[in-house]
Amino acid sequence: MALDHFVSQVHLKNFYSDQLDRRQMFAYRKSKLDSFRCSSADVCRIPDGSTNEFLEEPRAIEEYLKLIEPHYNRACDNLATDKFDHGDIIVLSGFCAFVMSCSPTAMRLGAHFFSVFAALELELLDGIGEIPPPPVETGARSATELLQSGMLRVDVDAKYPQAVSISQISDLARNFASSRWEILLNAHSSSTPFVTSDYPVSLERVQGRAMRVVAFRPDLAVRIWPNADIRDREPTIEDFRHRYLAPSKAEVRGVVRTIVRSAEDFIFSPQSSEGLKRLVSKHANFRVENIARRIPVNGGTKLHNSQHVVERTSG
């Protein structure tokens, strides 16, 4: 049984600490509010996590990663020195797409979406008489009543949304590679580094728009803005736009806060920091969640799903 990493080791190793001879990093855990030292091999891994039997080729994602991981550090170096090309952007976009497809956070969010969607479909079928009445022992008159009472629940195998995401991973990577990037060069990384997590494609909202914030290294991060100008066609790499920014220490701390709040459980840093420990404690109860809304449309119902960082409601 393979122990598959859902955050690439080549990424995590960039957060190794000089204090630990560049062989380990410092980990902070939201669920237990503890901290410890670890290597990239110790964390962010699941037995057969990359194996998906819903796919014709169960280990397909491993072939995809062969196009990404060997080139990750070169792409980071080129981005940091303004020497990048389209290939580098595709590599880094591919890393982001991998995390958003295969991490436990991605699978949890995907399973929740499909369960909400399936429940809505069940109610619609029930409304037109396609679902037989439930047993009288339940005390409910319909499947809809069972759903609303909590007696009936739709559970989704999290491997199914993972399979859907893997089958569409190239499209997601292309969307990232055709977006607007703010490239953040952290000149304060020796004292105030960027950190990473077990869900490093962090979520940030500005005026209702969802952006992704990713720290590739302690000195290099990006803020990815969706390209709102593309409406009537497929995005291409030619749509990519970028600008370089030099964040202040306060702005770096703001990025770190975003990463901590979006993390599922673990945060990784090249520094042992009481300040980071306090930040993790303060935001330990936050994570990315789906917010699903039903919208009436032409006599039917549209399901609108969006992601937000909120106080966790379960688990």
GROMACS .gro file of C-alpha atoms in nm:
model
  315
    1MET     CA    1   0.000   0.000   0.000
    2ALA     CA    2   0.156   0.328  -0.114
    3LEU     CA    3   0.172   0.629   0.117
    4ASP     CA    4   0.075   0.905  -0.124
    5HIS     CA    5   0.136   1.271  -0.053
    6PHE     CA    6  -0.151   1.508  -0.122
    7VAL     CA    7   0.087   1.803  -0.087
    8SER     CA    8   0.402   1.743  -0.288
    9GLN     CA    9   0.719   1.681  -0.087
   10VAL     CA   10   0.914   1.904  -0.324
   11HIS     CA   11   0.689   2.189  -0.208
   12LEU     CA   12   0.712   2.108   0.163
   13LYS     CA   13   1.091   2.082   0.156
   14ASN     CA   14   1.112   2.448   0.063
   15PHE     CA   15   0.989   2.521   0.416
   16TYR     CA   16   1.266   2.328   0.588
   17SER     CA   17   1.439   2.523   0.863
   18ASP     CA   18   1.800   2.640   0.873
   19GLN     CA   19   1.774   2.584   1.249
   20LEU     CA   20   1.711   2.213   1.176
   21ASP     CA   21   1.990   2.174   0.917
   22ARG     CA   22   1.735   2.198   0.633
   23ARG     CA   23   1.613   1.847   0.714
   24GLN     CA   24   1.293   1.931   0.900
   25MET     CA   25   1.038   2.206   0.951
   26PHE     CA   26   0.816   2.320   1.236
   27ALA     CA   27   0.454   2.202   1.232
   28TYR     CA   28   0.159   2.358   1.414
   29ARG     CA   29  -0.166   2.171   1.458
   30LYS     CA   30  -0.505   2.344   1.482
   31SER     CA   31  -0.693   2.046   1.626
   32LYS     CA   32  -0.461   1.989   1.923
   33LEU     CA   33  -0.291   2.330   1.945
   34ASP     CA   34   0.048   2.162   1.964
   35SER     CA   35   0.366   2.195   1.762
   36PHE     CA   36   0.643   1.956   1.662
   37ARG     CA   37   0.925   1.903   1.418
   38CYS     CA   38   0.875   1.692   1.107
   39SER     CA   39   1.011   1.612   0.764
   40SER     CA   40   0.814   1.625   0.442
   41ALA     CA   41   0.790   1.245   0.447
   42ASP     CA   42   0.609   1.251   0.783
   43VAL     CA   43   0.305   1.459   0.690
   44CYS     CA   44   0.038   1.523   0.425
   45ARG     CA   45   0.018   1.161   0.317
   46ILE     CA   46  -0.260   0.901   0.298
   47PRO     CA   47  -0.236   0.527   0.227
   48ASP     CA   48  -0.324   0.489  -0.143
   49GLY     CA   49  -0.442   0.850  -0.144
   50SER     CA   50  -0.365   0.883  -0.514
   51THR     CA   51  -0.542   0.559  -0.606
   52ASN     CA   52  -0.896   0.606  -0.732
   53GLU     CA   53  -1.095   0.306  -0.847
   54PHE     CA   54  -1.362   0.528  -1.005
   55LEU     CA   55  -1.108   0.606  -1.279
   56GLU     CA   56  -1.021   0.380  -1.569
   57GLU     CA   57  -0.656   0.429  -1.470
   58PRO     CA   58  -0.665   0.436  -1.086
   59ARG     CA   59  -0.315   0.590  -1.054
   60ALA     CA   60  -0.362   0.850  -1.328
   61ILE     CA   61  -0.273   1.141  -1.099
   62GLU     CA   62   0.076   0.997  -1.048
   63GLU     CA   63   0.144   1.032  -1.421
   64TYR     CA   64   0.022   1.390  -1.407
   65LEU     CA   65   0.257   1.470  -1.117
   66LYS     CA   66   0.554   1.353  -1.325
   67LEU     CA   67   0.492   1.660  -1.539
   68ILE     CA   68   0.480   1.891  -1.236
   69GLU     CA   69   0.700   1.791  -0.944
   70PRO     CA   70   1.040   1.754  -1.121
   71HIS     CA   71   1.008   2.112  -1.249
   72TYR     CA   72   0.862   2.277  -0.937
   73ASN     CA   73   1.180   2.429  -0.793
   74ARG     CA   74   1.298   2.558  -1.131
   75ALA     CA   75   0.958   2.722  -1.185
   76CYS     CA   76   0.978   2.888  -0.842
   77ASP     CA   77   1.329   3.016  -0.910
   78ASN     CA   78   1.224   3.159  -1.246
   79LEU     CA   79   0.914   3.322  -1.102
   80ALA     CA   80   1.115   3.480  -0.820
   81THR     CA   81   1.368   3.629  -1.063
   82ASP     CA   82   1.122   3.737  -1.335
   83LYS     CA   83   1.268   3.486  -1.580
   84PHE     CA   84   0.965   3.261  -1.609
   85ASP     CA   85   0.796   3.135  -1.922
   86HIS     CA   86   0.457   2.979  -1.993
   87GLY     CA   87   0.587   2.638  -1.894
   88ASP     CA   88   0.674   2.760  -1.544
   89ILE     CA   89   0.327   2.906  -1.495
   90ILE     CA   90   0.171   2.578  -1.609
   91VAL     CA   91   0.386   2.383  -1.360
   92LEU     CA   92   0.288   2.602  -1.066
   93SER     CA   93  -0.075   2.606  -1.178
   94GLY     CA   94  -0.061   2.228  -1.198
   95PHE     CA   95   0.058   2.209  -0.839
   96CYS     CA   96  -0.235   2.425  -0.729
   97ALA     CA   97  -0.478   2.213  -0.929
   98PHE     CA   98  -0.338   1.894  -0.773
   99VAL     CA   99  -0.395   2.024  -0.419
  100MET     CA  100  -0.747   2.137  -0.508
  101SER     CA  101  -0.824   1.793  -0.651
  102CYS     CA  102  -0.662   1.541  -0.419
  103SER     CA  103  -0.621   1.689  -0.071
  104PRO     CA  104  -0.854   1.585   0.214
  105THR     CA  105  -0.996   1.938   0.211
  106ALA     CA  106  -1.080   1.911  -0.158
  107MET     CA  107  -1.241   1.570  -0.110
  108ARG     CA  108  -1.443   1.690   0.189
  109LEU     CA  109  -1.571   1.991  -0.003
  110GLY     CA  110  -1.648   1.781  -0.309
  111ALA     CA  111  -1.837   1.519  -0.110
  112HIS     CA  112  -2.043   1.790   0.059
  113PHE     CA  113  -2.135   1.947  -0.275
  114PHE     CA  114  -2.246   1.616  -0.426
  115SER     CA  115  -2.448   1.527  -0.115
  116VAL     CA  116  -2.632   1.860  -0.128
  117PHE     CA  117  -2.689   1.817  -0.502
  118ALA     CA  118  -2.818   1.461  -0.459
  119ALA     CA  119  -3.054   1.569  -0.180
  120LEU     CA  120  -3.197   1.841  -0.406
  121GLU     CA  121  -3.247   1.590  -0.688
  122LEU     CA  122  -3.420   1.355  -0.447
  123GLU     CA  123  -3.658   1.629  -0.334
  124LEU     CA  124  -3.738   1.725  -0.694
  125LEU     CA  125  -3.813   1.364  -0.785
  126ASP     CA  126  -4.021   1.330  -0.470
  127GLY     CA  127  -4.216   1.640  -0.569
  128ILE     CA  128  -4.328   1.484  -0.897
  129GLY     CA  129  -4.417   1.151  -0.740
  130GLU     CA  130  -4.118   0.952  -0.860
  131ILE     CA  131  -4.015   0.842  -0.509
  132PRO     CA  132  -4.239   0.590  -0.327
  133PRO     CA  133  -4.369   0.685   0.020
  134PRO     CA  134  -4.140   0.589   0.310
  135PRO     CA  135  -4.235   0.309   0.552
  136VAL     CA  136  -4.511   0.412   0.793
  137GLU     CA  137  -4.278   0.328   1.082
  138THR     CA  138  -4.076   0.641   1.004
  139GLY     CA  139  -4.370   0.868   1.077
  140ALA     CA  140  -4.287   1.068   0.765
  141ARG     CA  141  -4.511   1.117   0.465
  142SER     CA  142  -4.237   1.163   0.206
  143ALA     CA  143  -3.867   1.132   0.135
  144THR     CA  144  -3.846   1.510   0.158
  145GLU     CA  145  -3.972   1.497   0.517
  146LEU     CA  146  -3.713   1.232   0.597
  147LEU     CA  147  -3.438   1.455   0.458
  148GLN     CA  148  -3.559   1.762   0.642
  149SER     CA  149  -3.589   1.571   0.970
  150GLY     CA  150  -3.241   1.425   0.939
  151MET     CA  151  -3.369   1.067   0.938
  152LEU     CA  152  -3.245   1.033   0.580
  153ARG     CA  153  -2.899   1.151   0.485
  154VAL     CA  154  -2.708   1.140   0.159
  155ASP     CA  155  -2.350   1.026   0.209
  156VAL     CA  156  -2.102   1.048  -0.079
  157ASP     CA  157  -1.782   0.849  -0.112
  158ALA     CA  158  -1.516   1.123  -0.112
  159LYS     CA  159  -1.325   0.929  -0.375
  160TYR     CA  160  -1.599   1.008  -0.627
  161PRO     CA  161  -1.549   1.388  -0.628
  162GLN     CA  162  -1.175   1.323  -0.629
  163ALA     CA  163  -1.220   1.119  -0.947
  164VAL     CA  164  -1.425   1.396  -1.106
  165SER     CA  165  -1.160   1.652  -1.013
  166ILE     CA  166  -0.874   1.439  -1.144
  167SER     CA  167  -1.055   1.396  -1.475
  168GLN     CA  168  -1.080   1.776  -1.500
  169ILE     CA  169  -0.745   1.868  -1.349
  170SER     CA  170  -0.596   2.000  -1.674
  171ASP     CA  171  -0.889   2.240  -1.712
  172LEU     CA  172  -0.842   2.368  -1.356
  173ALA     CA  173  -0.470   2.417  -1.414
  174ARG     CA  174  -0.545   2.606  -1.736
  175ASN     CA  175  -0.784   2.834  -1.548
  176PHE     CA  176  -0.511   2.920  -1.297
  177ALA     CA  177  -0.258   2.970  -1.577
  178SER     CA  178  -0.490   3.216  -1.754
  179SER     CA  179  -0.565   3.426  -1.446
  180ARG     CA  180  -0.410   3.744  -1.305
  181TRP     CA  181  -0.125   3.679  -1.063
  182GLU     CA  182   0.013   3.910  -0.801
  183ILE     CA  183   0.361   3.775  -0.735
  184LEU     CA  184   0.467   3.853  -0.378
  185LEU     CA  185   0.842   3.870  -0.315
  186ASN     CA  186   0.899   3.859   0.059
  187ALA     CA  187   1.215   4.053   0.144
  188HIS     CA  188   1.148   3.982   0.513
  189SER     CA  189   1.156   3.602   0.485
  190SER     CA  190   1.447   3.564   0.728
  191SER     CA  191   1.239   3.713   1.011
  192THR     CA  192   0.880   3.691   0.881
  193PRO     CA  193   0.854   3.403   0.633
  194PHE     CA  194   0.553   3.287   0.441
  195VAL     CA  195   0.425   2.953   0.570
  196THR     CA  196   0.241   2.665   0.407
  197SER     CA  197  -0.017   2.410   0.518
  198ASP     CA  198  -0.200   2.086   0.443
  199TYR     CA  199  -0.422   2.292   0.210
  200PRO     CA  200  -0.179   2.548   0.067
  201VAL     CA  201  -0.415   2.685  -0.198
  202SER     CA  202  -0.569   2.922   0.055
  203LEU     CA  203  -0.893   3.111   0.006
  204GLU     CA  204  -0.927   3.487   0.035
  205ARG     CA  205  -1.230   3.698  -0.055
  206VAL     CA  206  -1.218   4.063  -0.159
  207GLN     CA  207  -1.546   4.238  -0.237
  208GLY     CA  208  -1.713   3.901  -0.284
  209ARG     CA  209  -1.453   3.769  -0.528
  210ALA     CA  210  -1.271   3.449  -0.438
  211MET     CA  211  -0.895   3.450  -0.484
  212ARG     CA  212  -0.635   3.186  -0.415
  213VAL     CA  213  -0.327   3.267  -0.210
  214VAL     CA  214  -0.038   3.022  -0.237
  215ALA     CA  215   0.304   3.043  -0.072
  216PHE     CA  216   0.543   2.847  -0.292
  217ARG     CA  217   0.841   2.924  -0.066
  218PRO     CA  218   0.906   3.135   0.247
  219ASP     CA  219   1.008   3.421   0.019
  220LEU     CA  220   0.762   3.369  -0.267
  221ALA     CA  221   0.383   3.367  -0.282
  222VAL     CA  222   0.112   3.450  -0.532
  223ARG     CA  223  -0.238   3.586  -0.511
  224ILE     CA  224  -0.440   3.451  -0.804
  225TRP     CA  225  -0.732   3.662  -0.923
  226PRO     CA  226  -0.988   3.495  -1.150
  227ASN     CA  227  -0.995   3.658  -1.492
  228ALA     CA  228  -1.339   3.816  -1.502
  229ASP     CA  229  -1.282   3.941  -1.858
  230ILE     CA  230  -1.318   3.591  -2.004
  231ARG     CA  231  -1.688   3.515  -2.043
  232ASP     CA  232  -1.766   3.377  -2.386
  233ARG     CA  233  -1.470   3.149  -2.460
  234GLU     CA  234  -1.226   2.905  -2.305
  235PRO     CA  235  -0.931   3.069  -2.124
  236THR     CA  236  -0.582   3.026  -2.267
  237ILE     CA  237  -0.230   3.087  -2.141
  238GLU     CA  238  -0.226   3.404  -2.351
  239ASP     CA  239  -0.475   3.553  -2.104
  240PHE     CA  240  -0.220   3.534  -1.820
  241ARG     CA  241  -0.135   3.868  -1.658
  242HIS     CA  242   0.097   3.942  -1.368
  243ARG     CA  243   0.258   4.207  -1.157
  244TYR     CA  244   0.527   4.196  -0.888
  245LEU     CA  245   0.468   4.329  -0.539
  246ALA     CA  246   0.699   4.374  -0.240
  247PRO     CA  247   0.477   4.325   0.066
  248SER     CA  248   0.554   4.492   0.396
  249LYS     CA  249   0.597   4.283   0.710
  250ALA     CA  250   0.237   4.360   0.801
  251GLU     CA  251   0.120   4.243   0.459
  252VAL     CA  252   0.326   3.924   0.491
  253ARG     CA  253   0.157   3.857   0.824
  254GLY     CA  254  -0.178   3.908   0.649
  255VAL     CA  255  -0.087   3.639   0.396
  256VAL     CA  256   0.018   3.406   0.679
  257ARG     CA  257  -0.316   3.468   0.850
  258THR     CA  258  -0.500   3.370   0.531
  259ILE     CA  259  -0.297   3.049   0.505
  260VAL     CA  260  -0.360   2.959   0.870
  261ARG     CA  261  -0.735   3.018   0.846
  262SER     CA  262  -0.767   2.806   0.530
  263ALA     CA  263  -0.559   2.515   0.659
  264GLU     CA  264  -0.743   2.193   0.735
  265ASP     CA  265  -0.526   2.113   1.038
  266PHE     CA  266  -0.151   2.156   0.988
  267ILE     CA  267   0.063   2.465   0.925
  268PHE     CA  268   0.432   2.433   0.837
  269SER     CA  269   0.698   2.698   0.892
  270PRO     CA  270   1.077   2.728   0.870
  271GLN     CA  271   1.068   2.903   1.208
  272SER     CA  272   0.963   2.815   1.560
  273SER     CA  273   0.750   3.115   1.649
  274GLU     CA  274   0.539   3.202   1.950
  275GLY     CA  275   0.359   3.455   1.734
  276LEU     CA  276   0.261   3.188   1.482
  277LYS     CA  277   0.155   2.958   1.765
  278ARG     CA  278  -0.079   3.230   1.895
  279LEU     CA  279  -0.214   3.291   1.544
  280VAL     CA  280  -0.290   2.921   1.498
  281SER     CA  281  -0.467   2.913   1.835
  282LYS     CA  282  -0.674   3.219   1.747
  283HIS     CA  283  -0.791   3.077   1.413
  284ALA     CA  284  -0.792   2.707   1.500
  285ASN     CA  285  -1.167   2.676   1.454
  286PHE     CA  286  -1.173   2.812   1.098
  287ARG     CA  287  -1.147   2.626   0.769
  288VAL     CA  288  -1.284   2.635   0.415
  289GLU     CA  289  -1.648   2.531   0.387
  290ASN     CA  290  -1.911   2.517   0.113
  291ILE     CA  291  -2.206   2.753   0.131
  292ALA     CA  292  -2.490   2.615  -0.084
  293ARG     CA  293  -2.796   2.823  -0.174
  294ARG     CA  294  -3.107   2.722  -0.363
  295ILE     CA  295  -3.219   2.984  -0.611
  296PRO     CA  296  -3.562   2.965  -0.783
  297VAL     CA  297  -3.517   2.987  -1.162
  298ASN     CA  298  -3.802   2.966  -1.418
  299GLY     CA  299  -4.014   2.741  -1.204
  300GLY     CA  300  -3.717   2.523  -1.109
  301THR     CA  301  -3.430   2.540  -0.865
  302LYS     CA  302  -3.067   2.630  -0.924
  303LEU     CA  303  -2.805   2.521  -0.673
  304HIS     CA  304  -2.540   2.788  -0.617
  305ASN     CA  305  -2.229   2.671  -0.435
  306SER     CA  306  -1.946   2.893  -0.313
  307GLN     CA  307  -1.657   2.849  -0.074
  308HIS     CA  308  -1.585   3.062   0.230
  309VAL     CA  309  -1.355   3.051   0.531
  310VAL     CA  310  -1.587   3.013   0.829
  311GLU     CA  311  -1.595   2.864   1.175
  312ARG     CA  312  -1.621   2.491   1.128
  313THR     CA  313  -1.962   2.335   1.164
  314SER     CA  314  -1.855   1.971   1.194
  315GLY     CA  315  -1.561   1.746   1.257
   0.00000   0.00000   0.00000
